[in-house]
CSV table of C-alpha atoms in Angstrom, one decimal:
chain,number,residue,atom,x,y,z
H,1,MET,CA,-8.1,-15.7,22.3
H,2,TYR,CA,-5.2,-15.2,24.8
H,3,LEU,CA,-6.7,-13.7,27.5
H,4,ARG,CA,-9.7,-13.5,29.6
H,5,ASN,CA,-10.2,-11.7,31.6
H,6,ARG,CA,-6.6,-10.7,32.2
H,7,HIS,CA,-5.7,-14.0,32.8
H,8,LYS,CA,-3.9,-16.3,29.9
H,9,THR,CA,-5.7,-19.2,28.8
H,10,ALA,CA,-4.6,-22.3,28.4
H,11,ALA,CA,-3.6,-21.6,24.6
H,12,TYR,CA,-1.9,-18.7,25.6
H,13,LYS,CA,0.0,-20.7,27.7
H,14,ASN,CA,0.9,-23.7,25.1
H,15,TYR,CA,2.3,-21.0,22.7
H,16,GLN,CA,4.6,-19.6,25.0
H,17,MET,CA,6.0,-22.6,26.2
H,18,GLU,CA,6.5,-24.0,22.2
H,19,ILE,CA,8.3,-20.3,22.1
H,20,ARG,CA,10.2,-21.0,24.8
H,21,ASP,CA,11.3,-24.4,23.4
H,22,GLU,CA,12.5,-23.3,20.2
H,23,LEU,CA,14.2,-20.3,22.0
H,24,ARG,CA,16.1,-22.9,24.5
H,25,GLY,CA,20.1,-22.1,24.3
H,26,VAL,CA,20.0,-19.4,21.8
H,27,ASP,CA,21.4,-15.8,23.3
H,28,TRP,CA,20.6,-12.7,23.0
H,29,PRO,CA,22.9,-11.0,20.8
H,30,PHE,CA,21.2,-7.2,21.1
H,31,GLY,CA,21.6,-6.4,24.4
H,32,THR,CA,19.6,-3.6,25.3
H,33,THR,CA,19.4,-2.3,21.7
H,34,PRO,CA,16.8,-1.0,20.2
H,35,VAL,CA,15.3,-3.8,17.9
H,36,SER,CA,13.5,-4.9,15.1
H,37,PHE,CA,10.7,-7.8,14.9
H,38,ASP,CA,10.6,-9.0,11.0
H,39,ILE,CA,6.8,-11.6,11.6
H,40,ASP,CA,5.8,-14.1,9.1
H,41,ALA,CA,2.9,-15.8,10.1
H,42,GLY,CA,1.1,-18.7,8.3
H,43,PHE,CA,-2.7,-18.8,9.5
H,44,SER,CA,-5.1,-21.8,7.9
H,45,THR,CA,-7.8,-19.4,9.2
H,46,ARG,CA,-8.2,-15.9,7.4
H,47,ALA,CA,-10.4,-15.4,10.2
H,48,ALA,CA,-7.4,-15.3,12.2
H,49,ASP,CA,-6.0,-11.8,13.3
H,50,ILE,CA,-2.3,-11.3,12.5
H,51,ASP,CA,-2.6,-8.9,15.9
H,52,ASN,CA,-3.1,-12.6,18.0
H,53,VAL,CA,0.9,-13.5,18.0
H,54,LEU,CA,2.4,-10.6,18.2
H,55,LYS,CA,1.6,-9.7,22.2
H,56,PRO,CA,2.1,-13.3,23.2
H,57,LEU,CA,5.7,-13.4,20.8
H,58,LEU,CA,6.9,-10.1,22.9
H,59,ASP,CA,5.8,-10.6,26.4
H,60,THR,CA,7.4,-14.5,25.6
H,61,PHE,CA,10.3,-12.9,24.4
H,62,GLN,CA,10.2,-10.9,27.3
H,63,GLY,CA,10.4,-13.7,30.4
H,64,ILE,CA,12.7,-15.7,28.4
H,65,TYR,CA,16.0,-12.8,28.0
H,66,ASP,CA,16.6,-10.3,30.7
H,67,GLU,CA,18.2,-7.7,28.0
H,68,PHE,CA,14.8,-7.4,26.8
H,69,ASN,CA,12.1,-5.0,27.4
H,70,ASP,CA,9.5,-4.9,24.1
H,71,ASN,CA,10.0,-1.2,25.1
H,72,LYS,CA,13.1,-1.9,22.6
H,73,VAL,CA,11.0,-2.2,19.6
H,74,TRP,CA,10.7,0.7,17.5
H,75,HIS,CA,9.8,-1.0,14.2
H,76,LEU,CA,7.6,-4.5,13.6
H,77,LYS,CA,6.6,-5.7,10.0
H,78,ALA,CA,4.1,-8.4,9.8
H,79,THR,CA,2.7,-10.8,7.3
H,80,LYS,CA,0.0,-13.5,7.0
H,81,PHE,CA,0.3,-16.2,5.0
H,82,ILE,CA,-3.0,-18.4,4.2
H,83,VAL,CA,-2.0,-22.5,4.1
H,84,PRO,CA,-3.4,-25.3,4.8
H,85,LYS,CA,-4.4,-26.9,7.9
H,86,GLY,CA,-1.3,-28.4,9.8
H,87,ARG,CA,1.3,-25.8,7.7
H,88,GLU,CA,0.9,-23.0,10.4
H,89,PHE,CA,3.8,-21.3,11.7
H,90,LEU,CA,5.8,-18.2,12.9
H,91,ARG,CA,9.0,-17.0,11.5
H,92,VAL,CA,10.3,-14.5,13.7
H,93,ARG,CA,13.6,-12.1,12.0
H,94,ILE,CA,15.6,-9.3,14.5
H,95,HIS,CA,17.7,-7.1,13.9
H,96,GLU,CA,19.4,-4.4,15.5
H,97,SER,CA,17.2,-1.1,14.7
H,98,GLU,CA,17.8,2.7,16.2
H,99,GLU,CA,15.2,5.2,18.3
H,100,THR,CA,13.3,7.3,15.7
H,101,LYS,CA,13.0,10.8,16.3
H,102,TRP,CA,9.2,12.8,14.7
H,103,THR,CA,10.8,16.1,13.0
H,104,ASP,CA,8.9,18.5,11.2
H,105,GLU,CA,11.0,16.8,8.0
H,106,THR,CA,9.1,13.7,9.2
H,107,LYS,CA,5.2,15.0,9.0
H,108,THR,CA,3.7,13.8,5.6
H,109,ASP,CA,1.3,15.6,4.7
H,110,ASP,CA,-1.5,13.2,5.9
H,111,SER,CA,0.1,14.4,9.0
């Protein structure tokens, strides 16, 4: 949907510009601290893939905020909602996180 032969499509660029416009004048308060993203995405079609919004969103934040690097995202929660056409939305909440490390205590029966 957004990348074709490693080039950004017009839809990808428009999506990034919309996000940039929304964030104009908003500071990045987290510095280089690890963060968590909670994302609610409203789609007007069930066929839409939720991951279509994730990479472009993180890339856009990286382009807007010098201190943000998507390698600082330690937790990502995304929820898909089906909404009427024309009511599509993207709601993003970001908060400080902590680095997580795998230990034997973290291990589950499925690991």
